[in-house]
Structures are given as C-alpha cells and as structure tokens.
Short mmCIF file of C-alpha atoms and ligand atoms in Angstrom, two decimals:
data_model
loop_
_atom_site.label_atom_id
_atom_site.label_comp_id
_atom_site.label_asym_id
_atom_site.label_seq_id
_atom_site.Cartn_x
_atom_site.Cartn_y
_atom_site.Cartn_z
CA MET A 144 0.00 0.00 0.00
CA HIS A 145 1.15 3.53 -0.44
CA ALA A 146 1.51 5.66 2.68
CA TRP A 147 1.17 9.48 2.66
CA PRO A 148 3.51 12.34 1.79
CA ALA A 149 6.19 13.39 4.27
CA SER A 150 6.37 16.98 5.45
CA GLU A 151 9.86 18.51 5.51
CA VAL A 152 11.72 18.19 8.80
CA PRO A 153 14.09 21.16 9.16
CA ALA A 154 17.60 20.38 10.44
CA LEU A 155 18.48 22.08 13.73
CA PRO A 156 21.87 23.33 14.88
CA GLY A 157 23.79 20.84 17.03
CA LYS A 158 22.53 17.35 17.74
CA GLY A 159 19.67 15.85 19.72
CA ARG A 160 19.84 13.44 22.64
CA ASP A 161 19.23 9.72 22.76
CA LEU A 162 15.69 8.74 23.61
CA GLU A 163 14.81 7.46 27.07
CA ILE A 164 11.48 5.74 26.88
CA HIS A 165 9.14 3.81 29.15
CA ASP A 166 9.05 0.12 28.29
CA THR A 167 5.92 -1.77 29.31
CA ALA A 168 7.77 -5.11 29.34
CA THR A 169 10.45 -4.14 31.86
CA GLN A 170 8.13 -1.60 33.54
CA GLY A 171 10.82 1.03 33.58
CA THR A 172 12.53 3.66 31.49
CA ILE A 173 15.28 2.53 29.15
CA THR A 174 17.66 4.51 26.98
CA LEU A 175 17.54 3.25 23.45
CA ALA A 176 20.76 3.40 21.49
CA PRO A 177 19.78 2.38 17.98
CA GLY A 178 22.42 2.04 15.29
CA PRO A 179 22.54 4.46 12.36
CA VAL A 180 19.12 3.17 11.34
CA ALA A 181 16.50 3.07 14.09
CA ARG A 182 13.74 0.51 13.55
CA ILE A 183 10.15 1.02 14.68
CA TYR A 184 6.88 -0.80 14.13
CA VAL A 185 3.66 1.02 14.99
CA CYS A 186 0.39 -0.85 14.87
CA GLY A 187 -1.92 0.75 12.32
CA ILE A 188 -5.66 1.23 12.15
CA THR A 189 -8.46 -1.19 11.52
CA PRO A 190 -10.15 0.92 8.85
CA TYR A 191 -13.85 0.62 9.57
CA ASP A 192 -14.38 4.17 10.78
CA ALA A 193 -12.61 7.53 10.54
CA THR A 194 -9.51 8.55 12.50
CA HIS A 195 -10.54 9.81 15.92
CA ILE A 196 -8.61 11.92 18.40
CA GLY A 197 -7.54 8.79 20.30
CA HIS A 198 -5.85 7.35 17.22
CA ALA A 199 -4.29 10.71 16.45
CA ALA A 200 -2.89 10.96 20.00
CA THR A 201 -1.27 7.54 19.72
CA TYR A 202 0.27 8.26 16.30
CA ASN A 203 1.44 11.62 17.62
CA ALA A 204 3.50 9.83 20.31
CA PHE A 205 5.32 7.73 17.74
CA ASP A 206 5.79 10.70 15.46
CA LEU A 207 7.66 12.36 18.33
CA VAL A 208 9.87 9.27 18.64
CA GLN A 209 10.83 9.70 14.99
CA ARG A 210 11.50 13.40 15.39
CA VAL A 211 13.80 12.77 18.36
CA TRP A 212 15.70 10.14 16.37
CA LEU A 213 15.94 12.33 13.26
CA ASP A 214 17.40 15.06 15.45
CA THR A 215 20.15 12.59 16.50
CA LYS A 216 20.95 12.37 12.76
CA ARG A 217 19.76 8.79 12.51
CA GLN A 218 17.81 7.33 9.67
CA ILE A 219 14.58 5.59 10.50
CA HIS A 220 13.04 2.44 9.22
CA TYR A 221 9.38 2.75 10.11
CA VAL A 222 6.75 0.13 9.37
CA GLN A 223 3.01 0.38 9.96
CA ASN A 224 0.23 -2.05 9.08
CA VAL A 225 -3.43 -1.67 8.18
CA THR A 226 -5.70 -4.39 9.54
CA ASP A 227 -7.74 -4.39 6.37
CA VAL A 228 -9.50 -7.65 7.08
CA ASP A 229 -10.75 -8.57 10.56
CA ASP A 230 -14.02 -9.25 12.39
CA PRO A 231 -14.93 -5.64 13.30
CA LEU A 232 -14.39 -4.45 9.73
CA LEU A 233 -16.49 -7.26 8.26
CA GLU A 234 -19.22 -6.74 10.89
CA ARG A 235 -19.41 -2.99 10.16
CA ALA A 236 -19.55 -3.55 6.40
CA LEU A 237 -22.33 -6.10 6.85
CA ARG A 238 -24.28 -3.82 9.23
CA ASP A 239 -24.14 -0.88 6.82
CA GLY A 240 -24.58 -2.91 3.62
CA HIS A 241 -21.17 -1.85 2.27
CA ASP A 242 -18.58 -3.84 0.44
CA TRP A 243 -15.84 -4.52 3.04
CA THR A 244 -13.00 -3.74 0.62
CA GLU A 245 -14.55 -0.39 -0.28
CA LEU A 246 -15.07 0.46 3.39
CA ALA A 247 -11.42 -0.37 4.16
CA GLU A 248 -10.13 1.61 1.19
CA ARG A 249 -12.27 4.64 1.97
CA GLU A 250 -11.31 4.81 5.64
CA THR A 251 -7.63 4.17 4.90
CA ALA A 252 -7.67 7.01 2.38
CA LEU A 253 -9.20 9.31 5.00
CA PHE A 254 -6.59 8.22 7.54
CA ARG A 255 -3.82 9.15 5.08
CA GLU A 256 -5.39 12.60 4.65
CA ASP A 257 -5.65 13.10 8.41
CA MET A 258 -2.06 11.99 8.99
CA THR A 259 -0.85 14.34 6.24
CA ALA A 260 -2.81 17.26 7.67
CA LEU A 261 -1.39 16.58 11.14
CA ARG A 262 2.16 16.39 9.72
CA MET A 263 2.71 12.84 10.97
CA LEU A 264 5.76 11.38 9.26
CA PRO A 265 4.81 8.41 7.08
CA PRO A 266 6.16 4.86 7.40
CA GLN A 267 8.48 3.61 4.66
CA HIS A 268 6.43 0.43 4.50
CA TYR A 269 2.68 0.68 4.88
CA ILE A 270 1.37 -2.87 4.64
CA GLY A 271 -2.17 -4.23 4.59
CA ALA A 272 -3.08 -7.54 6.23
CA VAL A 273 -4.49 -8.78 2.93
CA GLU A 274 -1.28 -8.14 1.03
CA ALA A 275 0.69 -9.81 3.86
CA ILE A 276 -1.23 -13.13 3.65
CA PRO A 277 1.34 -14.90 1.42
CA GLY A 278 3.95 -14.20 4.11
CA ILE A 279 1.66 -15.14 7.01
CA VAL A 280 0.72 -18.63 5.79
CA PRO A 281 4.25 -20.13 5.94
CA LEU A 282 4.74 -18.69 9.46
CA VAL A 283 1.57 -20.38 10.70
CA GLU A 284 2.67 -23.62 9.02
CA ARG A 285 6.05 -23.36 10.77
CA LEU A 286 4.41 -22.75 14.15
CA ARG A 287 2.15 -25.76 13.63
CA ASP A 288 5.03 -27.99 12.48
CA ALA A 289 7.09 -26.92 15.52
CA GLY A 290 4.27 -27.94 17.87
CA ALA A 291 3.52 -24.33 18.93
CA ALA A 292 0.11 -24.38 17.22
CA TYR A 293 -2.78 -26.81 16.94
CA GLU A 294 -5.93 -27.28 14.94
CA LEU A 295 -9.47 -26.95 16.26
CA ASP A 296 -12.30 -27.67 13.80
CA GLY A 297 -10.20 -26.38 10.91
CA ASP A 298 -9.02 -23.22 12.71
CA VAL A 299 -5.41 -22.99 13.88
CA TYR A 300 -4.58 -21.74 17.39
CA PHE A 301 -1.29 -20.67 18.91
CA SER A 302 -0.40 -22.40 22.15
CA VAL A 303 0.66 -19.77 24.68
CA GLU A 304 2.22 -22.52 26.79
CA SER A 305 4.85 -23.03 24.09
CA ASP A 306 6.43 -19.70 25.10
CA PRO A 307 8.41 -19.61 28.35
CA HIS A 308 8.30 -15.80 28.23
CA PHE A 309 4.52 -15.55 27.89
CA GLY A 310 3.23 -12.75 30.10
CA GLN A 311 6.46 -10.76 30.13
CA VAL A 312 5.27 -7.96 27.84
CA SER A 313 2.08 -6.94 29.65
CA ASN A 314 2.95 -8.30 33.12
CA LEU A 315 -0.69 -9.12 33.86
CA ASP A 316 -2.05 -11.92 36.01
CA ALA A 317 -4.07 -14.78 34.55
CA GLU A 318 -7.44 -13.34 35.57
CA ALA A 319 -6.75 -9.95 34.01
CA MET A 320 -5.54 -11.65 30.84
CA ARG A 321 -8.69 -13.71 30.60
CA LEU A 322 -10.95 -10.68 30.96
CA LEU A 323 -9.00 -8.63 28.42
CA SER A 324 -8.82 -11.53 26.00
CA ALA A 325 -12.63 -11.70 25.92
CA GLU A 326 -12.88 -7.92 25.50
CA ARG A 327 -10.25 -7.57 22.81
CA GLY A 328 -10.94 -10.05 20.08
CA GLY A 329 -10.09 -13.34 21.83
CA ASP A 330 -12.40 -16.30 22.48
CA PRO A 331 -11.46 -17.66 25.93
CA ASP A 332 -14.73 -19.53 26.27
CA ARG A 333 -14.47 -21.60 23.10
CA PRO A 334 -14.50 -25.29 24.07
CA GLY A 335 -11.61 -27.47 22.97
CA LYS A 336 -8.81 -24.92 23.36
CA LYS A 337 -5.69 -26.04 25.22
CA ASN A 338 -5.52 -22.75 27.11
CA PRO A 339 -8.43 -20.27 27.09
CA LEU A 340 -6.00 -17.49 26.14
CA ASP A 341 -4.69 -19.21 23.00
CA PRO A 342 -5.24 -16.82 20.08
CA MET A 343 -6.21 -17.76 16.56
CA LEU A 344 -3.50 -17.82 13.93
CA TRP A 345 -5.62 -18.88 10.99
CA MET A 346 -9.40 -18.90 10.75
CA ALA A 347 -10.87 -21.45 8.36
CA ALA A 348 -13.16 -19.92 5.72
CA ARG A 349 -16.66 -19.08 7.02
CA PRO A 350 -19.68 -18.95 4.70
CA GLY A 351 -20.22 -15.44 3.33
CA GLU A 352 -16.81 -14.20 4.50
CA PRO A 353 -13.74 -13.50 2.40
CA SER A 354 -11.04 -16.19 2.40
CA TRP A 355 -7.65 -16.81 0.85
CA ASP A 356 -5.56 -19.79 -0.14
CA GLY A 357 -3.77 -20.98 3.00
CA GLY A 358 -1.67 -23.80 1.48
CA SER A 359 -1.70 -26.74 3.89
CA LEU A 360 -3.88 -24.67 6.30
CA GLY A 361 -6.79 -24.67 3.86
CA ARG A 362 -8.73 -21.58 2.78
CA GLY A 363 -9.21 -18.93 5.43
CA ARG A 364 -7.92 -15.65 6.82
CA PRO A 365 -5.19 -14.67 9.23
CA GLY A 366 -5.47 -13.97 12.94
CA TRP A 367 -4.72 -10.46 14.16
CA HIS A 368 -1.46 -10.91 16.07
CA ILE A 369 0.36 -13.00 13.47
CA GLU A 370 -0.43 -10.26 10.94
CA CYS A 371 1.78 -7.74 12.75
CA VAL A 372 4.48 -10.32 13.49
CA ALA A 373 4.73 -11.36 9.84
CA ILE A 374 4.92 -7.75 8.66
CA ALA A 375 7.41 -6.72 11.35
CA LEU A 376 9.73 -9.69 10.83
CA ASP A 377 9.57 -9.33 7.06
CA HIS A 378 10.48 -5.63 7.05
CA LEU A 379 12.44 -5.10 10.27
CA GLY A 380 13.64 -8.50 11.54
CA MET A 381 13.94 -9.47 15.22
CA GLY A 382 15.13 -7.12 17.93
CA PHE A 383 13.91 -3.85 16.42
CA ASP A 384 13.87 -0.81 18.67
CA ILE A 385 10.21 -0.08 19.38
CA GLN A 386 6.84 -1.70 18.91
CA GLY A 387 4.21 0.89 19.58
CA GLY A 388 0.50 1.34 19.98
CA GLY A 389 -2.12 2.43 22.47
CA SER A 390 -2.16 0.84 25.94
CA ASP A 391 -5.06 -1.38 24.86
CA LEU A 392 -2.61 -3.24 22.61
CA ALA A 393 -0.25 -4.37 25.39
CA PHE A 394 -2.52 -7.34 25.99
CA PRO A 395 -3.32 -9.43 24.09
CA HIS A 396 -1.87 -8.00 20.89
CA HIS A 397 1.75 -7.22 21.73
CA GLU A 398 2.00 -10.05 24.27
CA MET A 399 0.84 -12.59 21.67
CA GLY A 400 3.01 -11.05 18.98
CA ALA A 401 6.11 -11.43 21.14
CA SER A 402 5.11 -15.04 21.82
CA HIS A 403 4.61 -15.85 18.15
CA ALA A 404 7.99 -14.32 17.34
CA GLN A 405 9.65 -16.21 20.20
CA ALA A 406 8.24 -19.50 18.96
CA LEU A 407 9.41 -18.72 15.42
CA THR A 408 12.93 -17.49 16.18
CA GLY A 409 13.80 -18.63 19.71
CA GLU A 410 14.41 -14.98 20.61
CA PHE A 411 12.65 -12.71 23.07
CA PRO A 412 11.63 -9.93 22.97
CA MET A 413 10.77 -9.03 19.38
CA ALA A 414 11.15 -5.32 20.20
CA LYS A 415 13.66 -3.72 22.56
CA ALA A 416 10.95 -1.47 23.95
CA TYR A 417 7.18 -1.94 24.08
CA VAL A 418 5.79 1.56 24.11
CA HIS A 419 2.16 2.32 24.87
CA ALA A 420 0.19 5.53 24.68
CA GLY A 421 -2.62 6.33 27.12
CA MET A 422 -6.27 6.26 26.16
CA VAL A 423 -8.18 9.38 25.18
CA ALA A 424 -11.71 9.53 26.52
CA LEU A 425 -14.82 11.47 25.61
CA ASN A 426 -17.59 12.05 28.15
CA GLY A 427 -15.83 9.85 30.69
CA GLU A 428 -15.37 6.79 28.47
CA LYS A 429 -12.50 5.62 26.25
CA MET A 430 -13.07 6.91 22.74
CA SER A 431 -13.77 3.84 20.68
CA LYS A 432 -15.22 2.89 17.36
CA SER A 433 -17.28 0.16 18.97
CA LYS A 434 -18.87 2.57 21.49
CA GLY A 435 -19.23 5.38 18.97
CA ASN A 436 -18.22 8.22 21.37
CA LEU A 437 -15.87 9.80 18.88
CA VAL A 438 -14.40 13.10 17.79
CA PHE A 439 -13.06 12.67 14.29
CA VAL A 440 -9.97 14.50 13.05
CA SER A 441 -11.62 14.93 9.65
CA ALA A 442 -14.75 16.45 11.20
CA LEU A 443 -12.67 19.00 13.11
CA ARG A 444 -10.79 19.84 9.92
CA ARG A 445 -14.05 20.25 8.01
CA ALA A 446 -15.28 22.57 10.75
CA GLY A 447 -12.28 24.78 9.99
CA VAL A 448 -10.02 23.82 12.93
CA ASP A 449 -6.36 24.32 12.01
CA PRO A 450 -4.61 20.89 12.10
CA ALA A 451 -1.71 22.61 13.91
CA ALA A 452 -4.13 23.39 16.76
CA ILE A 453 -5.27 19.75 16.88
CA ARG A 454 -1.64 18.74 17.09
CA LEU A 455 -0.99 21.21 19.91
CA ALA A 456 -4.00 19.83 21.77
CA LEU A 457 -2.53 16.32 21.52
CA LEU A 458 0.89 17.56 22.61
CA SER A 459 -0.52 19.24 25.70
CA HIS A 460 -0.90 15.79 27.35
CA HIS A 461 1.88 13.38 28.19
CA TYR A 462 1.62 10.42 25.82
CA ARG A 463 1.34 7.89 28.65
CA ALA A 464 -1.47 9.70 30.43
CA ASP A 465 -5.12 8.82 29.96
CA TRP A 466 -6.96 12.05 29.28
CA GLU A 467 -10.26 13.47 28.24
CA TRP A 468 -10.96 15.43 25.07
CA THR A 469 -13.02 18.55 25.77
CA ASP A 470 -13.85 21.78 23.97
CA GLU A 471 -11.54 23.56 26.45
CA VAL A 472 -8.55 21.42 25.45
CA LEU A 473 -9.06 22.51 21.87
CA ALA A 474 -9.77 26.15 22.75
CA GLU A 475 -6.53 26.32 24.75
CA ALA A 476 -4.58 24.88 21.84
CA VAL A 477 -6.11 27.39 19.43
CA ALA A 478 -5.12 30.25 21.74
CA ARG A 479 -1.60 28.86 22.18
CA LEU A 480 -1.15 28.53 18.42
CA GLU A 481 -2.20 32.15 17.94
CA ARG A 482 0.29 33.40 20.55
CA TRP A 483 3.13 31.30 19.16
CA ARG A 484 2.41 32.57 15.64
CA ALA A 485 2.33 36.16 16.84
CA ALA A 486 5.68 35.65 18.59
CA VAL A 487 7.50 34.17 15.59
CA SER A 488 6.02 36.65 13.13
CA ARG A 489 8.18 39.43 14.60
CA PRO A 490 11.33 40.11 12.55
CA ASP A 491 13.68 39.63 15.54
CA GLY A 492 13.55 38.87 19.24
CA VAL A 493 14.79 36.95 22.28
CA PRO A 494 17.69 34.55 21.56
CA ALA A 495 16.40 30.97 21.37
CA ASP A 496 19.46 28.69 21.46
CA ALA A 497 18.64 27.60 25.01
CA LEU A 498 15.06 26.85 23.97
CA VAL A 499 16.24 24.36 21.35
CA GLU A 500 18.10 22.45 24.06
CA GLU A 501 15.13 22.60 26.46
CA VAL A 502 12.76 21.13 23.89
CA ARG A 503 15.31 18.44 23.02
CA GLU A 504 15.77 17.60 26.67
CA ALA A 505 12.05 17.39 27.38
CA LEU A 506 11.30 15.10 24.45
CA SER A 507 14.28 12.83 25.02
CA ARG A 508 12.97 12.28 28.58
CA ASP A 509 10.14 9.87 27.75
CA LEU A 510 8.61 12.25 25.21
CA ASP A 511 7.60 14.92 27.70
CA ALA A 512 5.68 17.07 25.23
CA PRO A 513 3.89 19.15 27.91
CA ALA A 514 7.32 20.20 29.24
CA ALA A 515 8.39 21.08 25.68
CA LEU A 516 5.26 23.23 25.24
CA ALA A 517 5.94 24.94 28.57
CA ALA A 518 9.46 25.80 27.40
CA VAL A 519 8.14 27.32 24.18
CA ASP A 520 5.45 29.18 26.16
CA ARG A 521 8.16 30.76 28.32
CA TRP A 522 10.09 31.94 25.26
CA VAL A 523 6.87 33.27 23.70
CA ASP A 524 6.03 35.25 26.88
CA LEU A 525 9.48 36.84 26.88
CA GLN A 526 9.38 37.45 23.16
CA LEU A 527 6.00 39.19 23.27
CA ALA A 528 7.09 41.35 26.23
CA SER A 529 10.60 42.37 25.19
CA ASP A 530 12.31 44.28 22.43
CA GLU A 531 15.47 42.22 21.98
CA ASP A 532 16.83 42.10 18.48
CA ASP A 533 18.25 38.67 17.71
CA GLU A 534 17.31 38.34 14.05
CA SER A 535 17.78 34.58 13.96
CA ALA A 536 15.46 33.88 16.91
CA PRO A 537 11.97 33.73 15.33
CA GLY A 538 13.19 31.47 12.50
CA LEU A 539 15.01 29.19 14.92
CA VAL A 540 11.90 28.81 17.07
CA SER A 541 9.73 28.06 14.03
CA ARG A 542 12.17 25.43 12.86
CA THR A 543 12.43 23.87 16.34
CA VAL A 544 8.67 23.68 16.77
CA ASP A 545 8.34 22.24 13.27
CA ALA A 546 11.22 19.72 13.49
CA LEU A 547 10.61 18.43 17.01
CA LEU A 548 6.89 18.90 17.55
CA GLY A 549 5.52 18.69 14.01
CA VAL A 550 3.73 22.01 14.34
CA ALA A 551 3.93 24.44 11.43
CA LEU A 552 3.82 28.04 12.63
N1 5CA B 28 -5.29 -2.56 13.74
C1 5CA B 28 -5.09 -2.71 15.14
C2 5CA B 28 -3.63 -2.68 15.52
S1 5CA B 28 -2.69 -3.85 14.61
C3 5CA B 28 -5.83 -1.62 15.94
O1 5CA B 28 -5.75 -1.65 17.14
N2 5CA B 28 -6.51 -0.73 15.23
S2 5CA B 28 -7.39 0.45 15.87
O2 5CA B 28 -7.89 1.20 14.74
O3 5CA B 28 -8.35 -0.09 16.76
O4 5CA B 28 -6.44 1.35 16.71
C4 5CA B 28 -5.34 2.01 16.10
C5 5CA B 28 -4.43 2.56 17.19
O5 5CA B 28 -5.11 3.58 17.93
C6 5CA B 28 -3.99 1.51 18.22
O6 5CA B 28 -2.64 1.76 18.59
C7 5CA B 28 -4.90 1.78 19.40
O7 5CA B 28 -4.31 1.40 20.63
C8 5CA B 28 -5.06 3.29 19.31
N3 5CA B 28 -6.28 3.78 19.96
C9 5CA B 28 -7.56 3.33 19.76
N4 5CA B 28 -8.42 4.01 20.54
C10 5CA B 28 -7.70 4.92 21.26
C11 5CA B 28 -8.01 5.91 22.25
N5 5CA B 28 -9.25 6.13 22.64
N6 5CA B 28 -6.98 6.66 22.74
C12 5CA B 28 -5.71 6.45 22.33
N7 5CA B 28 -5.35 5.53 21.40
C13 5CA B 28 -6.33 4.77 20.87
ZN1 ZN B 29 -0.66 -4.62 15.41
#
C-alpha cells in the first residue's frame, strides 16, 4: 500500500539526545541506542471508521519518537500495518450494507489525509493484512510444524504454553488476561482450546466471509497478532527498537506477537521497547469505534479547525497519560497557536538557542511534550514582552517547533 507524503523536517543546529522511553515489558525507562538506522513498528488502524482523536494521540506519540531520532541524525526504518480484514471491519460492512474492501479503502484514504494534515511522518512500508497473507501462511505452518500451534475444527490456534516468556510484555495476572482476551478479540470460552488465552493464527473460511488460499492450512484468513508479526519480521527483523500502539494493545496483541515471534525465532523480545500511549476519553469513556463516542480529526478539519491546533492539543498531554478530550482542550490549543504565531512573526527577538536544548531535553525524557510546550510558552512570553533584536530567533523557534513537535507556525 502507499503511505502518505512526508512533510519537511528542518535540520536544527547541534545534535539531539538519545531517547529514554518507558518500556511496558520491563516496567521502567530505558535509553535506546539504535544504530545508524533506528527501527520502529507502529500498529496501524483497523479501517472501519474515521480517524478519531484517540488514534491521532497515539500516532502523535510515535511521530515524536521519529522526530527525536531524526534530530540525533539517525535514519529511521518505520513500518506500519493496516488491519484491512478482521471481524470488526467485516461486521461494520455487513451492518451498513457496504462492500468490506470499499469500506477499508475509503477509511484508509481518509486516515492518510488526516495523517498528512497533522504532519505525521509516514512509514516507509505501509502494509495491509491482505497483502501480507502470502507471508503469514508459511509462518503459521512453521508454528504448527514446531508444535507451537494446533488445529481446532479447521481453525489454527497458537499455544501460549509453548512460550516460556509468555506474560512478560504486559505483566498481567491470569485473571486480568482472561478478561482482556474476551474484551479484545479473543475467544477464551471456546470449548476445545488447550488454554483459554490461545489466540487464533488462521481462521478457516466461514460462509459469506472472504477467504484466501492458505496452502496446507486450507482456505481462510489470518489472525490479528500474526499479521503484525509477519509484517514486522519481514520488514524489520527481530530485535527492532520499538513496537508501539495504544495501551489497549499491550494485551493481548503485543504479548501474543512477542510469543509468536519467540516460537518462530527462539528470541525474546521481538522489540527492545514496548511503548504504549494512554487512552483518550470522551464524556468519561474511552473513545472507541465500537462505542461510537468519537471526535473525528476529519470532522474538526471540516469545521475549519487548524490541524496545527489539533496537534498542539494532543501535545498538551503526556503520551502515557489517559486524558479526556473537551472543547476547552481545543480552545486552549487554538489560543496557544495564535500566541506562538504572533511571537515568531516578529522580525527579531529573544535569543532561542537555550530553547532548542530545552525542547530536546524534554522530548528525550520519555517524550515529555507538555514540558516542551511549557518551554516554548516561556520563550513566547518573553518574546512578546521584550524588544530584543536577535534576528535569527523567530526562525530558529519556528524550525524547532516544526522539526521536534511537528507544528507548522
Ligand atoms: N489494527 C489494530 C492494531 S494492529 C488496531 O488496534 N486498530 S485500531 O484502529 O483499533 O487502533 C489504532 C491505534 O489507535 C492503536 O494503537 C490503538 O491502541 C489506538 N487507539 C484506539 N483508541 C484509542 C483511544 N481512545 N486513545 C488512544 N489511542 C487509541
Ligand atoms: Zn498490530
């Protein structure tokens, strides 16, 4: 699949700092020291509805990761998937009487537009589940042949007991896992499974549903977790720097993915850091496509909201916090954007070399965007109140805000 166009990232004087980031698996902060090419996999959307603010907040976190790495003069190998066939997509298409492929294409196209408007840097490889099927089938066959998977009425399940590290990504107890498995696409109550948590790797063709040639597995479609493992291993290999997503992906998705990869390669973990963004809520509940309590990025854009203001609203919360979207959050961001623009539109002003370092510092410390905004706010206050005459200052601030925060002033 094609991704979306990249916005320019201005180069800043000096060099950024290495990223310290919170890792869900080790439950602490680790300093990543990628080689010249940093490798990141971010779980993509299931395209059955438009991009909401929750999605945008999660992708914003991983966009910041890229901006920190680019500032350290590294190249980035970034892979993202699109879950363009899965139960919720098929259910929505059926409910609304749409063709599922058209629904997926339409919502993916809208996602690309939203990401472009928000200046999110695109992945180099943007891969759909459907196009990944030829790579998924041999992995499932290997897992089955190695005894890490078993058949149940034509479906193929992964055996979580085959992985000695199972549980070490999300660090949850068995009861919590069972509850989340039922909530998030698993089927813990299906009779005949070896362990209630075992996730499906390959689902045999169901009447009226799309299916593909699965070689020795028979016709069917892939499970969710193996999709991301196949795409990540194909494009990044084991031991890449970050696997990212919202906190609702820690279990089962990233836990199961690490297990599949362990069973396939004998190595653990698949990613050096498992990074999870907090959940954005609306009216007290997690924004979710299934609940329908959504604020869409595209609807805000259509209503004339500047995408730079949406981005500032996202940045005003720490990526790991759970937070609530309100009209005030947006109003504050709109006001901040106006002030920042007024400050950089002056021909000269308060020297900003220290600001560049403050923003770098804040972001390298577990992506502390609110601290970065506070640093810019302090410069803006001084700038609007003083008559200093450093001619390079406004341009340097614009470039810093653009390069490190993705906000075009
Ligand atoms: N296709 C899978 C990942 S392989 C999927 O989870 N798709 S999704 O469309 O449901 O979510 C896309 C990303 O947005 C995931 O990282 C998810 O954790 C994140 N996300 C979903 N809802 C919210 C929310 N309310 N707040 C923050 N992030 C969210
Ligand atoms: Zn994924």
